[in-house]
Structures are given as C-alpha cells and as structure tokens.
Tab-separated table of C-alpha atoms in Angstrom:
chain	number	residue	atom	x	y	z
U	1	MET	CA	-124.166	12.351	-40.495
U	2	LYS	CA	-125.520	14.881	-42.987
U	3	ILE	CA	-127.256	13.873	-46.214
U	4	LYS	CA	-127.310	16.257	-49.196
U	5	ILE	CA	-129.594	15.619	-52.166
U	6	LYS	CA	-129.943	17.305	-55.554
U	7	ASN	CA	-132.428	16.563	-58.331
U	8	LEU	CA	-133.975	13.521	-56.675
U	9	GLY	CA	-137.604	13.260	-57.734
U	10	ILE	CA	-139.450	16.379	-56.645
U	11	LEU	CA	-136.574	17.429	-54.342
U	12	LYS	CA	-134.409	19.900	-56.236
U	13	GLU	CA	-131.971	20.631	-53.434
U	14	ALA	CA	-132.249	19.462	-49.834
U	15	GLU	CA	-130.193	18.364	-46.867
U	16	PHE	CA	-130.885	16.803	-43.494
U	17	THR	CA	-128.820	15.626	-40.557
U	18	LEU	CA	-129.485	12.201	-39.112
U	19	GLY	CA	-130.163	12.556	-35.386
U	20	ASP	CA	-131.063	10.025	-32.736
U	21	PHE	CA	-134.681	10.764	-33.677
U	22	THR	CA	-135.230	12.202	-37.163
U	23	ILE	CA	-138.641	13.299	-38.434
U	24	ILE	CA	-139.749	14.545	-41.842
U	25	CYS	CA	-143.192	16.164	-41.970
U	26	GLY	CA	-145.042	17.705	-44.867
U	27	GLY	CA	-147.940	17.370	-47.248
U	28	ASN	CA	-148.495	14.693	-49.853
U	29	ASN	CA	-146.145	14.608	-52.839
U	30	THR	CA	-143.550	16.836	-51.175
U	31	GLY	CA	-140.495	14.537	-51.343
U	32	LYS	CA	-140.583	12.749	-47.973
U	33	THR	CA	-140.522	9.292	-49.537
U	34	TYR	CA	-137.713	10.224	-51.943
U	35	ALA	CA	-135.471	11.284	-49.069
U	36	THR	CA	-136.399	8.229	-46.981
U	37	TYR	CA	-135.865	5.654	-49.722
U	38	ALA	CA	-132.559	7.228	-50.788
U	39	LEU	CA	-131.253	7.082	-47.214
U	40	PHE	CA	-132.397	3.477	-46.733
U	41	GLY	CA	-130.824	2.395	-50.008
U	42	PHE	CA	-127.475	3.951	-49.116
U	43	LEU	CA	-127.376	2.328	-45.682
U	44	LEU	CA	-128.188	-1.012	-47.304
U	45	TYR	CA	-125.739	-0.704	-50.216
U	46	TRP	CA	-122.852	1.281	-48.726
U	47	GLN	CA	-120.558	-1.750	-48.582
U	48	GLU	CA	-121.098	-2.342	-52.307
U	49	ALA	CA	-120.807	1.341	-53.209
U	50	ILE	CA	-117.729	2.128	-51.108
U	51	SER	CA	-114.399	0.614	-52.126
U	52	ILE	CA	-110.994	0.558	-50.418
U	53	ASP	CA	-108.002	-0.245	-52.593
U	54	VAL	CA	-105.682	-2.935	-51.215
U	55	GLN	CA	-102.297	-2.908	-52.912
U	56	ASP	CA	-100.779	-6.042	-54.466
U	57	ALA	CA	-97.726	-5.674	-52.217
U	58	ILE	CA	-99.901	-6.284	-49.155
U	59	ILE	CA	-101.171	-9.575	-50.560
U	60	THR	CA	-97.655	-10.640	-51.531
U	61	GLN	CA	-96.315	-9.893	-48.054
U	62	LEU	CA	-99.216	-11.759	-46.425
U	63	LEU	CA	-98.647	-14.857	-48.545
U	64	THR	CA	-94.878	-14.643	-48.002
U	65	ASP	CA	-94.653	-13.855	-44.270
U	66	GLY	CA	-97.973	-15.262	-43.107
U	67	VAL	CA	-98.867	-12.058	-41.262
U	68	ILE	CA	-99.134	-8.361	-42.034
U	69	HIS	CA	-99.701	-5.240	-39.919
U	70	LEU	CA	-101.720	-2.407	-41.462
U	71	ASP	CA	-101.903	1.091	-39.996
U	72	ILE	CA	-105.663	1.684	-39.946
U	73	SER	CA	-105.169	5.422	-39.448
U	74	GLN	CA	-103.704	5.699	-42.960
U	75	TYR	CA	-107.032	4.539	-44.339
U	76	GLY	CA	-108.895	6.637	-41.772
U	77	ARG	CA	-107.402	9.838	-43.144
U	78	GLU	CA	-108.963	8.958	-46.490
U	79	ILE	CA	-112.516	8.579	-45.101
U	80	PRO	CA	-113.956	11.804	-46.634
U	81	ARG	CA	-112.596	10.905	-50.079
U	82	ILE	CA	-113.736	7.271	-49.780
U	83	ILE	CA	-117.259	8.331	-48.804
U	84	ALA	CA	-117.431	10.931	-51.602
U	85	GLN	CA	-116.472	8.320	-54.201
U	86	GLY	CA	-118.919	5.854	-52.657
U	87	CYS	CA	-121.752	8.356	-52.930
U	88	GLN	CA	-121.017	8.873	-56.619
U	89	GLN	CA	-121.086	5.123	-57.081
U	90	TYR	CA	-124.323	4.859	-55.101
U	91	THR	CA	-126.213	7.045	-57.587
U	92	GLN	CA	-125.918	4.094	-59.980
U	93	PHE	CA	-127.921	2.035	-57.484
U	94	LEU	CA	-130.824	4.513	-57.365
U	95	PRO	CA	-132.785	2.926	-60.240
U	96	ARG	CA	-132.759	-0.311	-58.206
U	97	VAL	CA	-133.784	1.515	-55.037
U	98	PHE	CA	-136.751	3.252	-56.662
U	99	ALA	CA	-137.509	0.653	-59.376
U	100	ALA	CA	-137.403	3.492	-61.900
U	101	PRO	CA	-135.635	4.169	-65.222
U	102	GLU	CA	-131.993	5.254	-65.097
U	103	SER	CA	-132.854	8.426	-67.011
U	104	ARG	CA	-134.628	9.842	-63.954
U	105	PHE	CA	-131.378	9.924	-61.978
U	106	LYS	CA	-128.897	11.178	-64.575
U	107	ASN	CA	-128.611	14.556	-62.773
U	108	THR	CA	-129.092	13.237	-59.230
U	109	GLU	CA	-126.465	13.914	-56.577
U	110	PHE	CA	-126.340	12.119	-53.228
U	111	GLN	CA	-123.729	13.144	-50.681
U	112	VAL	CA	-122.906	11.994	-47.159
U	113	GLN	CA	-120.862	14.193	-44.829
U	114	LEU	CA	-119.758	13.118	-41.369
U	115	THR	CA	-120.738	15.462	-38.547
U	116	ALA	CA	-118.548	13.770	-35.914
U	117	GLU	CA	-115.066	12.281	-35.813
U	118	PRO	CA	-115.051	8.529	-36.595
U	119	ASN	CA	-114.118	6.359	-33.613
U	120	TYR	CA	-112.424	3.523	-35.515
U	121	ILE	CA	-109.303	3.767	-33.321
U	122	GLN	CA	-111.379	2.962	-30.225
U	123	ARG	CA	-113.112	0.014	-31.896
U	124	GLU	CA	-112.235	-3.589	-31.097
U	125	TYR	CA	-112.583	-5.894	-34.091
U	126	GLN	CA	-112.050	-9.601	-34.646
U	127	GLN	CA	-113.023	-11.752	-37.601
U	128	SER	CA	-112.098	-15.197	-38.903
U	129	ILE	CA	-112.471	-16.137	-42.547
U	130	GLY	CA	-112.545	-19.751	-43.695
U	131	SER	CA	-114.298	-22.490	-45.560
U	132	ALA	CA	-115.892	-25.674	-44.226
U	133	ASN	CA	-114.072	-26.429	-40.950
U	134	ILE	CA	-110.839	-24.653	-41.894
U	135	ASP	CA	-109.935	-21.125	-40.758
U	136	LEU	CA	-107.878	-19.383	-43.421
U	137	PHE	CA	-107.458	-15.818	-42.148
U	138	SER	CA	-107.655	-13.993	-38.859
U	139	LEU	CA	-108.253	-10.224	-38.825
U	140	VAL	CA	-107.801	-8.501	-35.462
U	141	LYS	CA	-107.691	-4.937	-34.145
U	142	THR	CA	-107.520	-4.276	-30.417
U	143	ALA	CA	-109.293	-1.327	-28.801
U	144	ASN	CA	-107.456	2.026	-28.867
U	145	SER	CA	-104.948	0.772	-31.411
U	146	ALA	CA	-104.324	1.597	-35.070
U	147	ASP	CA	-102.681	-1.788	-35.697
U	148	PHE	CA	-104.831	-4.018	-37.917
U	149	ILE	CA	-103.310	-7.515	-37.929
U	150	ILE	CA	-104.064	-9.990	-40.709
U	151	THR	CA	-102.768	-13.504	-40.113
U	152	LEU	CA	-102.648	-16.483	-42.463
U	153	LEU	CA	-103.877	-19.460	-40.440
U	154	SER	CA	-103.257	-22.187	-43.005
U	155	LYS	CA	-100.048	-23.239	-44.689
U	156	LYS	CA	-99.188	-21.085	-47.674
U	157	GLU	CA	-99.139	-24.133	-49.940
U	158	THR	CA	-102.779	-24.945	-49.137
U	159	ILE	CA	-104.134	-21.483	-50.000
U	160	LYS	CA	-106.024	-21.821	-53.266
U	161	ILE	CA	-107.973	-18.563	-53.026
U	162	PRO	CA	-107.349	-16.131	-55.914
U	163	ARG	CA	-105.506	-12.938	-54.964
U	164	ASP	CA	-108.507	-10.822	-55.994
U	165	ILE	CA	-110.668	-12.637	-53.448
U	166	ILE	CA	-108.079	-12.075	-50.712
U	167	LYS	CA	-108.026	-8.383	-51.654
U	168	GLN	CA	-111.796	-8.218	-51.368
U	169	ILE	CA	-111.768	-9.944	-47.964
U	170	ILE	CA	-109.256	-7.429	-46.584
U	171	SER	CA	-111.097	-4.491	-48.175
U	172	ASP	CA	-114.462	-5.589	-46.745
U	173	ASN	CA	-113.036	-5.934	-43.248
U	174	LEU	CA	-111.299	-2.565	-43.470
U	175	LYS	CA	-114.673	-1.056	-44.391
U	176	ASN	CA	-116.284	-2.738	-41.388
U	177	VAL	CA	-113.676	-1.296	-39.034
U	178	LEU	CA	-113.811	2.221	-40.485
U	179	PHE	CA	-117.531	2.589	-41.138
U	180	GLY	CA	-119.265	-0.048	-39.014
U	181	ASP	CA	-120.126	2.490	-36.301
U	182	ILE	CA	-120.833	5.321	-38.744
U	183	PHE	CA	-123.540	3.742	-40.878
U	184	PRO	CA	-126.268	2.095	-38.769
U	185	THR	CA	-128.000	-1.122	-39.795
U	186	PRO	CA	-131.390	-0.056	-41.195
U	187	PHE	CA	-134.825	-1.642	-40.948
U	188	ILE	CA	-137.720	-0.091	-42.853
U	189	ALA	CA	-141.485	-0.378	-42.493
U	190	SER	CA	-142.859	1.144	-45.690
U	191	ALA	CA	-146.332	2.621	-46.098
U	192	GLU	CA	-147.240	-0.482	-48.150
U	193	ARG	CA	-146.620	-2.828	-45.197
U	194	THR	CA	-150.339	-3.480	-44.632
U	195	GLY	CA	-150.637	-5.145	-48.045
U	196	THR	CA	-147.683	-7.490	-47.505
U	197	ALA	CA	-149.266	-8.690	-44.256
U	198	ILE	CA	-152.562	-9.530	-45.992
U	199	PHE	CA	-151.019	-11.359	-48.948
U	200	ARG	CA	-148.241	-13.190	-47.099
U	201	LYS	CA	-149.855	-16.594	-47.670
U	202	GLU	CA	-150.389	-15.881	-51.358
U	203	LEU	CA	-146.768	-14.714	-51.756
U	204	ASN	CA	-145.463	-17.949	-50.245
U	205	PHE	CA	-147.844	-20.055	-52.325
U	206	ALA	CA	-146.870	-18.258	-55.546
U	207	ARG	CA	-143.183	-18.671	-54.777
U	208	ASN	CA	-143.449	-22.385	-53.991
U	209	ARG	CA	-145.628	-23.062	-57.020
U	210	LEU	CA	-143.225	-21.215	-59.334
U	211	LEU	CA	-140.157	-22.993	-57.986
U	212	GLU	CA	-141.870	-26.366	-58.223
U	213	GLU	CA	-142.917	-25.851	-61.845
U	214	LEU	CA	-139.517	-24.488	-62.883
U	215	SER	CA	-137.761	-27.493	-61.376
U	216	GLN	CA	-139.770	-29.678	-63.740
U	217	VAL	CA	-138.991	-27.710	-66.886
U	218	ASP	CA	-135.480	-26.542	-67.663
U	219	LYS	CA	-132.445	-27.446	-65.617
U	220	ASN	CA	-130.527	-24.491	-67.078
U	221	VAL	CA	-132.959	-21.979	-65.599
U	222	ASP	CA	-132.033	-20.516	-62.211
U	223	PRO	CA	-135.392	-20.495	-60.351
U	224	MET	CA	-134.285	-18.024	-57.695
U	225	GLU	CA	-132.911	-15.581	-60.249
U	226	LEU	CA	-136.163	-15.693	-62.187
U	227	LEU	CA	-138.194	-15.263	-59.012
U	228	LEU	CA	-136.185	-12.246	-57.861
U	229	LYS	CA	-136.621	-10.589	-61.258
U	230	GLY	CA	-140.340	-10.549	-60.542
U	231	TYR	CA	-139.707	-8.107	-57.690
U	232	ASP	CA	-137.744	-5.619	-59.804
U	233	ASP	CA	-140.902	-3.616	-60.480
U	234	TYR	CA	-141.123	-2.606	-56.801
U	235	PRO	CA	-138.977	-0.115	-54.867
U	236	LEU	CA	-136.345	-1.600	-52.593
U	237	PRO	CA	-138.162	-0.872	-49.269
U	238	ILE	CA	-141.267	-2.697	-50.495
U	239	LYS	CA	-139.173	-5.678	-51.616
U	240	LYS	CA	-137.491	-5.760	-48.209
U	241	ASN	CA	-140.894	-5.699	-46.479
U	242	VAL	CA	-142.040	-8.610	-48.647
U	243	GLU	CA	-138.882	-10.596	-47.835
U	244	PHE	CA	-139.258	-9.827	-44.134
U	245	THR	CA	-142.897	-10.913	-44.062
U	246	ARG	CA	-142.124	-14.118	-45.929
U	247	ASN	CA	-139.360	-15.021	-43.443
U	248	LEU	CA	-141.392	-14.533	-40.255
U	249	GLU	CA	-141.147	-18.219	-39.303
U	250	THR	CA	-137.360	-17.894	-38.954
U	251	ILE	CA	-137.500	-14.408	-37.446
U	252	PHE	CA	-140.028	-15.586	-34.842
U	253	LYS	CA	-137.340	-17.845	-33.310
U	254	GLN	CA	-135.022	-14.916	-32.549
U	255	ASN	CA	-135.071	-12.503	-29.609
U	256	SER	CA	-134.139	-8.837	-29.737
U	257	PHE	CA	-132.337	-7.097	-26.889
U	258	ILE	CA	-135.659	-5.413	-26.109
U	259	ALA	CA	-137.453	-8.736	-25.596
U	260	GLU	CA	-134.599	-9.975	-23.393
U	261	HIS	CA	-133.934	-6.865	-21.311
U	262	HIS	CA	-136.951	-4.549	-21.698
U	263	PRO	CA	-140.086	-6.730	-21.784
U	264	ASP	CA	-142.162	-3.802	-20.488
U	265	LEU	CA	-141.758	-2.097	-23.866
U	266	ILE	CA	-143.016	-5.237	-25.622
U	267	LYS	CA	-145.973	-5.203	-23.238
U	268	SER	CA	-146.718	-1.572	-24.107
U	269	PHE	CA	-146.723	-2.446	-27.794
U	270	ALA	CA	-149.065	-5.385	-27.133
U	271	GLU	CA	-151.478	-2.940	-25.490
U	272	ILE	CA	-151.595	-0.889	-28.695
U	273	ILE	CA	-152.612	-3.853	-30.859
U	274	GLY	CA	-154.628	-5.462	-28.060
U	275	GLY	CA	-152.867	-8.800	-28.339
U	276	ASP	CA	-149.880	-10.533	-29.880
U	277	TYR	CA	-148.669	-12.153	-33.088
U	278	LEU	CA	-148.065	-15.882	-33.472
U	279	VAL	CA	-146.248	-17.881	-36.139
U	280	THR	CA	-146.978	-21.623	-35.989
U	281	GLN	CA	-144.685	-24.504	-36.945
U	282	ASN	CA	-146.573	-24.702	-40.236
U	283	ASP	CA	-145.585	-21.085	-40.958
U	284	GLU	CA	-149.124	-19.809	-40.373
U	285	LEU	CA	-149.393	-16.225	-39.108
U	286	TYR	CA	-152.080	-15.286	-36.595
U	287	TYR	CA	-153.150	-12.454	-34.323
U	288	ILE	CA	-154.076	-13.516	-30.770
U	289	PRO	CA	-156.327	-10.994	-28.935
U	290	GLN	CA	-155.505	-10.498	-25.256
U	291	GLY	CA	-157.487	-12.733	-22.902
U	292	LYS	CA	-159.054	-14.775	-25.716
U	293	LYS	CA	-158.373	-18.325	-26.892
U	294	VAL	CA	-158.827	-17.552	-30.548
U	295	LYS	CA	-156.446	-17.235	-33.493
U	296	ILE	CA	-157.293	-14.641	-36.140
U	297	SER	CA	-155.669	-14.617	-39.566
U	298	MET	CA	-154.207	-11.428	-40.972
U	299	ASP	CA	-156.983	-10.922	-43.536
U	300	GLU	CA	-159.496	-11.096	-40.660
U	301	SER	CA	-157.502	-8.751	-38.417
U	302	SER	CA	-157.918	-4.997	-38.151
U	303	SER	CA	-155.908	-2.661	-40.363
U	304	ALA	CA	-154.035	-1.428	-37.276
U	305	VAL	CA	-152.894	-4.974	-36.438
U	306	ARG	CA	-151.644	-5.438	-40.003
U	307	SER	CA	-149.942	-2.045	-40.263
U	308	LEU	CA	-147.983	-2.665	-37.045
U	309	LEU	CA	-146.941	-6.236	-37.916
U	310	ASP	CA	-143.439	-5.413	-39.201
U	311	ILE	CA	-142.790	-2.981	-36.357
U	312	GLY	CA	-143.970	-5.502	-33.757
U	313	PHE	CA	-141.712	-8.265	-35.111
U	314	TYR	CA	-138.805	-5.859	-35.336
U	315	LEU	CA	-139.182	-4.809	-31.703
U	316	LYS	CA	-139.519	-8.342	-30.384
U	317	HIS	CA	-137.166	-10.292	-32.639
U	318	ILE	CA	-134.703	-8.035	-34.512
U	319	ALA	CA	-133.863	-4.745	-32.752
U	320	GLN	CA	-130.313	-4.153	-31.527
U	321	PRO	CA	-128.669	-1.023	-30.080
U	322	GLY	CA	-127.320	1.251	-32.791
U	323	ASN	CA	-129.886	0.128	-35.410
U	324	LEU	CA	-131.875	2.648	-37.417
U	325	LEU	CA	-135.620	1.969	-37.458
U	326	ILE	CA	-137.251	3.735	-40.420
U	327	ILE	CA	-141.056	3.992	-40.436
U	328	ASP	CA	-143.067	5.566	-43.211
U	329	GLU	CA	-146.140	7.008	-41.462
U	330	PRO	CA	-146.161	5.200	-38.081
U	331	GLU	CA	-149.667	6.587	-37.548
U	332	LEU	CA	-151.028	4.472	-40.415
U	333	ASN	CA	-154.543	3.188	-39.541
U	334	LEU	CA	-154.170	4.122	-35.858
U	335	HIS	CA	-156.707	5.836	-33.608
U	336	PRO	CA	-155.400	9.151	-32.147
U	337	GLU	CA	-154.859	7.517	-28.742
U	338	ASN	CA	-152.690	4.820	-30.291
U	339	GLN	CA	-150.807	7.420	-32.298
U	340	ARG	CA	-149.858	8.975	-28.964
U	341	ARG	CA	-148.833	5.565	-27.639
U	342	ILE	CA	-146.648	4.777	-30.634
U	343	ALA	CA	-144.915	8.148	-30.167
U	344	ARG	CA	-144.062	7.168	-26.596
U	345	ILE	CA	-142.715	3.784	-27.708
U	346	LEU	CA	-140.497	5.464	-30.315
U	347	ALA	CA	-139.169	7.821	-27.644
U	348	ARG	CA	-138.336	4.872	-25.403
U	349	LEU	CA	-136.512	3.187	-28.285
U	350	VAL	CA	-134.372	6.279	-28.789
U	351	ASN	CA	-133.521	6.330	-25.098
U	352	LEU	CA	-132.509	2.650	-25.343
U	353	GLY	CA	-130.046	3.364	-28.147
U	354	VAL	CA	-132.110	2.533	-31.256
U	355	ARG	CA	-132.131	5.423	-33.704
U	356	VAL	CA	-135.488	6.275	-35.272
U	357	PHE	CA	-136.373	7.940	-38.588
U	358	VAL	CA	-140.022	8.611	-39.448
U	359	THR	CA	-142.109	10.459	-41.986
U	360	THR	CA	-145.471	11.594	-40.700
U	361	HIS	CA	-148.671	13.520	-41.352
U	362	SER	CA	-149.796	13.101	-37.745
U	363	ASP	CA	-150.361	16.145	-35.581
U	364	TYR	CA	-151.152	13.775	-32.693
U	365	LEU	CA	-147.741	12.095	-32.953
U	366	ILE	CA	-145.891	15.428	-33.049
U	367	LYS	CA	-147.877	16.873	-30.157
U	368	GLU	CA	-147.223	13.793	-28.015
U	369	LEU	CA	-143.511	14.090	-28.738
U	370	ASN	CA	-143.782	17.744	-27.714
U	371	THR	CA	-145.240	16.633	-24.406
U	372	LEU	CA	-142.283	14.286	-23.871
U	373	ILE	CA	-139.856	17.116	-24.681
U	374	MET	CA	-141.551	19.724	-22.487
U	375	LEU	CA	-141.827	17.356	-19.509
U	376	ASN	CA	-138.087	16.644	-19.672
U	377	GLN	CA	-137.096	19.579	-17.453
U	378	ASP	CA	-135.990	19.742	-13.860
U	379	LYS	CA	-139.073	21.504	-12.502
U	380	SER	CA	-141.147	20.153	-9.653
U	381	TYR	CA	-144.534	20.921	-11.180
U	382	LEU	CA	-143.558	19.150	-14.410
U	383	LYS	CA	-142.517	16.083	-12.441
U	384	GLU	CA	-145.900	16.105	-10.733
U	385	ILE	CA	-147.679	16.311	-14.100
U	386	ALA	CA	-145.591	13.444	-15.492
U	387	GLU	CA	-146.377	11.266	-12.491
U	388	THR	CA	-150.085	12.131	-12.508
U	389	GLU	CA	-150.457	11.488	-16.246
U	390	GLY	CA	-148.421	8.273	-16.197
U	391	TYR	CA	-145.300	9.368	-18.069
U	392	GLY	CA	-142.131	7.473	-17.147
U	393	SER	CA	-138.637	8.947	-17.139
U	394	ASP	CA	-137.645	6.476	-19.875
U	395	GLU	CA	-140.110	8.182	-22.243
U	396	LEU	CA	-138.962	11.762	-21.838
U	397	LEU	CA	-136.935	13.258	-24.684
U	398	SER	CA	-134.133	15.768	-24.825
U	399	ALA	CA	-134.747	18.342	-27.579
U	400	ASP	CA	-131.169	18.101	-28.838
U	401	ARG	CA	-131.689	14.440	-29.774
U	402	LEU	CA	-134.266	15.331	-32.429
U	403	LYS	CA	-133.870	16.586	-35.974
U	404	VAL	CA	-137.146	17.640	-37.618
U	405	TYR	CA	-137.630	18.789	-41.210
U	406	ILE	CA	-140.590	20.096	-43.195
U	407	ALA	CA	-140.875	18.999	-46.830
U	408	GLU	CA	-142.105	22.135	-48.562
U	409	ALA	CA	-141.494	24.647	-51.330
U	410	ALA	CA	-139.020	27.358	-50.348
U	411	LEU	CA	-136.745	29.966	-51.903
U	412	LEU	CA	-133.260	28.577	-52.548
U	413	LYS	CA	-130.047	29.629	-54.236
U	414	LEU	CA	-129.571	26.799	-56.684
U	415	ASP	CA	-125.955	25.872	-57.476
U	416	GLY	CA	-124.734	28.837	-55.460
U	417	LYS	CA	-126.291	31.428	-57.756
U	418	GLN	CA	-127.527	34.700	-56.309
U	419	LYS	CA	-130.942	34.376	-57.897
U	420	ARG	CA	-133.407	32.643	-55.615
U	421	THR	CA	-135.852	30.097	-57.018
U	422	ARG	CA	-138.844	28.544	-55.268
U	423	CYS	CA	-138.439	24.763	-55.312
U	424	GLN	CA	-139.074	21.707	-53.183
U	425	THR	CA	-136.680	21.204	-50.284
U	426	LEU	CA	-136.444	20.199	-46.602
U	427	THR	CA	-136.644	23.063	-44.103
U	428	PRO	CA	-135.419	22.514	-40.512
U	429	ALA	CA	-138.167	22.960	-37.926
U	430	ASP	CA	-137.656	24.927	-34.733
U	431	ILE	CA	-137.336	22.715	-31.632
U	432	SER	CA	-137.519	24.223	-28.156
U	433	PRO	CA	-137.138	22.435	-24.794
U	434	GLU	CA	-139.995	24.608	-23.488
U	435	LEU	CA	-142.389	24.397	-26.477
U	436	GLY	CA	-141.307	21.326	-28.432
U	437	ILE	CA	-141.436	21.027	-32.231
U	438	GLU	CA	-143.027	23.733	-34.360
U	439	VAL	CA	-144.735	22.354	-37.472
U	440	LYS	CA	-146.463	25.316	-39.079
U	441	SER	CA	-148.239	23.284	-41.769
U	442	PHE	CA	-150.102	21.284	-39.114
U	443	ASP	CA	-150.857	24.366	-37.029
U	444	SER	CA	-152.217	26.353	-39.977
U	445	ALA	CA	-154.511	23.491	-41.089
U	446	ILE	CA	-155.927	23.177	-37.561
U	447	ALA	CA	-156.297	26.951	-37.255
U	448	ASP	CA	-158.242	27.041	-40.542
U	449	MET	CA	-160.645	24.361	-39.320
U	450	ASN	CA	-161.157	26.148	-36.016
U	451	ARG	CA	-161.755	29.472	-37.785
U	452	ILE	CA	-164.384	28.003	-40.107
U	453	GLN	CA	-166.179	26.207	-37.272
U	454	GLU	CA	-166.219	29.382	-35.172
U	455	GLN	CA	-167.826	31.236	-38.092
U	456	ILE	CA	-170.435	28.487	-38.346
U	457	ILE	CA	-171.206	28.563	-34.628
U	458	TRP	CA	-171.046	32.308	-34.041
U	459	GLY	CA	-171.761	33.691	-37.507
U	460	GLU	CA	-175.499	34.270	-36.933
C-alpha cells in the first residue's frame, strides 16, 4: 500500500510505501508526525470515509425472496475508484485527526494506492446481524468464491428495520470483505504517551466528577457528549492514548496472541523495564520491579517505565497478527542498551506477523536493526557471531521487509512541472542486505562530532 501526500503541514509532496517494517527518520520539524498521524487517521476512519452503493433493487429482492446472491467480484473491480473517492472524503476528517482548523487542509491531498492484488476472493467471511436474542440477517462468503450470500433469518413481516439501515449493513459488510485484509487495524503510541501514564488517575477522577455533577444539573445535557468535546483540542492519536490508558482495567483482562503463544517475547520486554505492570481490582495502576514485593505508582516510576506502558499493554493484551503497531519515537527515555533491545523486540514482532511503523531519531535503534539485517545471511561466520552475541533466528530481518524514509528538504518537480523546487518530502533510504540501512543525517552528525573531538585531542 502506497500513501501519497500533498500540502500536509510542512510536507509539500511526499509518498511512502507501507512495508512489514516501515521507518521514518529525520530531524525535528521535518514532517514525520504529519505523515504518521495522517496514516493512523485513515486506518481508523476508512470505514466511515469509504462508501459502497447498494442499489434499492437489492433490498427489494432480499425482502421479497428472503435471500440474495451478490457477485463480490463486481465490487472488487471498483476498488481503485472506491478508494480514490474514500481518500477525497477522508481529507474532511483531517481537522479532527490533527485538532486543527479546516483552513489548514483546504489544499491537502491524501491518496492510497494498492501495491498488491486484493485477496478478497480467497477470504472466508461470516457475519450475523440481529438485535437482542434475534438474528435478522446472515452474511456469508466461502473461501475461493465470489458468491456473497445475504439471508433474511426472520419472517419478512417482523422486519421493522428501515431500508436505509439494511443498505448500510450490507455496505459495511461488503467493505469488510473487500478491504479487511488491505487496511490493517492500527494501534498508536504517540510521543505524548508518558504524560497520559502520569495523569491517568487525574483523568479518571476528572471524568467521574464531571459526570456526577452533570447528572445532578440538567437532564437534557448529554454528559458523554460534553466530556468528549473536551478532547477535541488534542490530535486523534493523543486522544486514543488517553482512552487506552483510561481503559487499562478492562484491557488487563485480555490476552494477546503473543502472551498466549510467545511468552518469551513478553519476558524480553519485562527485562527492558525491569519488572511488570499491574492493574488492581480498584483500577489502580502499578509498576512491580522484578524480584521485589513492592508496588510503585506511575508518578513514582521511571520515565522509561511510563513511556513503554502503552507498548507493554499492547504486546501483552491487544496484539493480533496483521495489526499495525505505530510508535512515535520508540527510543523515548531509553538508555542506548534498551534502545537496542526494543529494536530486537520490534524485529521479532514483524517476524510474528505484526506490522510495525516507527518514527525515530535514534542512531542506536537503526544500527541494531542493521545488525539484524546483516546477520540474516547464510554464511557460517555470521551464524557464529549471532550465536556468540546471543541473537536468535526469530530476531533476524530480511532487508526486503523494510521500507525506510528520510524526512528532509529535497528538489522536487511540483505538480509535474519541469522546474525543480526545494521543499520538504520523504526520501527513500538505501537498504542493503550486506550493509543495512543508510541514514546519512545520522552518519553526518556523528562524523561531525568525531571530527571536532579529534581536533581537540590532536590539535596541539
């Protein structure tokens, strides 16, 4: 899947392809966050932005015959057009994504292009729609078939659902069949995640106090609507982090596929933070250091423990194959050794089928990924190095699974014109199986430091 962006914040014209492991590097204020937030917003809102028209004749036939067969391939041929229209619609969501005025996005373009053939024909799909204890509709598609069968399960006389609602139900399920494997379910850990961990208790207290007072005042006021309006001043990823942190008591009761089938990865993460997280029955959040019988609150915990909270809960309680884990600066507040460790955990996630998207300033993280790429070759001496240094085969990365981009100013032909203009964009980085990822901005900064220090040492 390729994303094309025009006139989004500081990014004048840019594109990037979503790989199994996607990385955007670059200096401050170079557009990394704009690209990340725009991608996250689309993956969260695509079902609202994309529409599939269901003709009235289909509803009439369903209500008359009780069953209808749709050829899913007819809709499949329209996928490029449907996505293009959905992207145009999505630009209207951008003010909500960035919590910014509409005027900032009047010239913004956001496009999604598929880089592989959709596999909707191979998909197996089954869904039942009903209310209370009554099933009203059954929607079924068998694997390797284009036949999408919609069946009315109740008597026609008992169906009281408006035709528009039935249309929407069919449209939503068609979208799930066509695009469910194309657009991954996203989870984001924003750079502001440390703050939400510290103020979790205050956020819950403020919410409960507000709802309690509103319930005493005006019965015509919707407390939840008023509460949600208070979050409109924050970009969507920050709001999602706040919601996630506030719901940890419920999330804590779930298990991810990693916790069930790959507990060694959870153990490796626990070694980074030196302990584990605990949510009590009273919805209190604590950090438990390894080997100690003590509970430490988040405001007493280290910044590393707080910055990794969302990621830790995602790994242990949420992650599923095919998800997209988005992390803004995974190196946040981490010692260089732990930056290397988090790089190895991200590589293992990719190898387990979880897609990863990160923005980073960390030379340590990139260099550790380079090690994982360079060791992934069938050479005896490299195998010896991997074994000696403690690298497992589940950590090694294939270079073709990565897409790396540098947010920087470059010469571009804007709108296809011959004249080149220097503007902010995303430049693909070179990735070699033998040498790994080349990030010139990191290398030049390190070279400058080394040059200056050599002058200091040897200048006399």
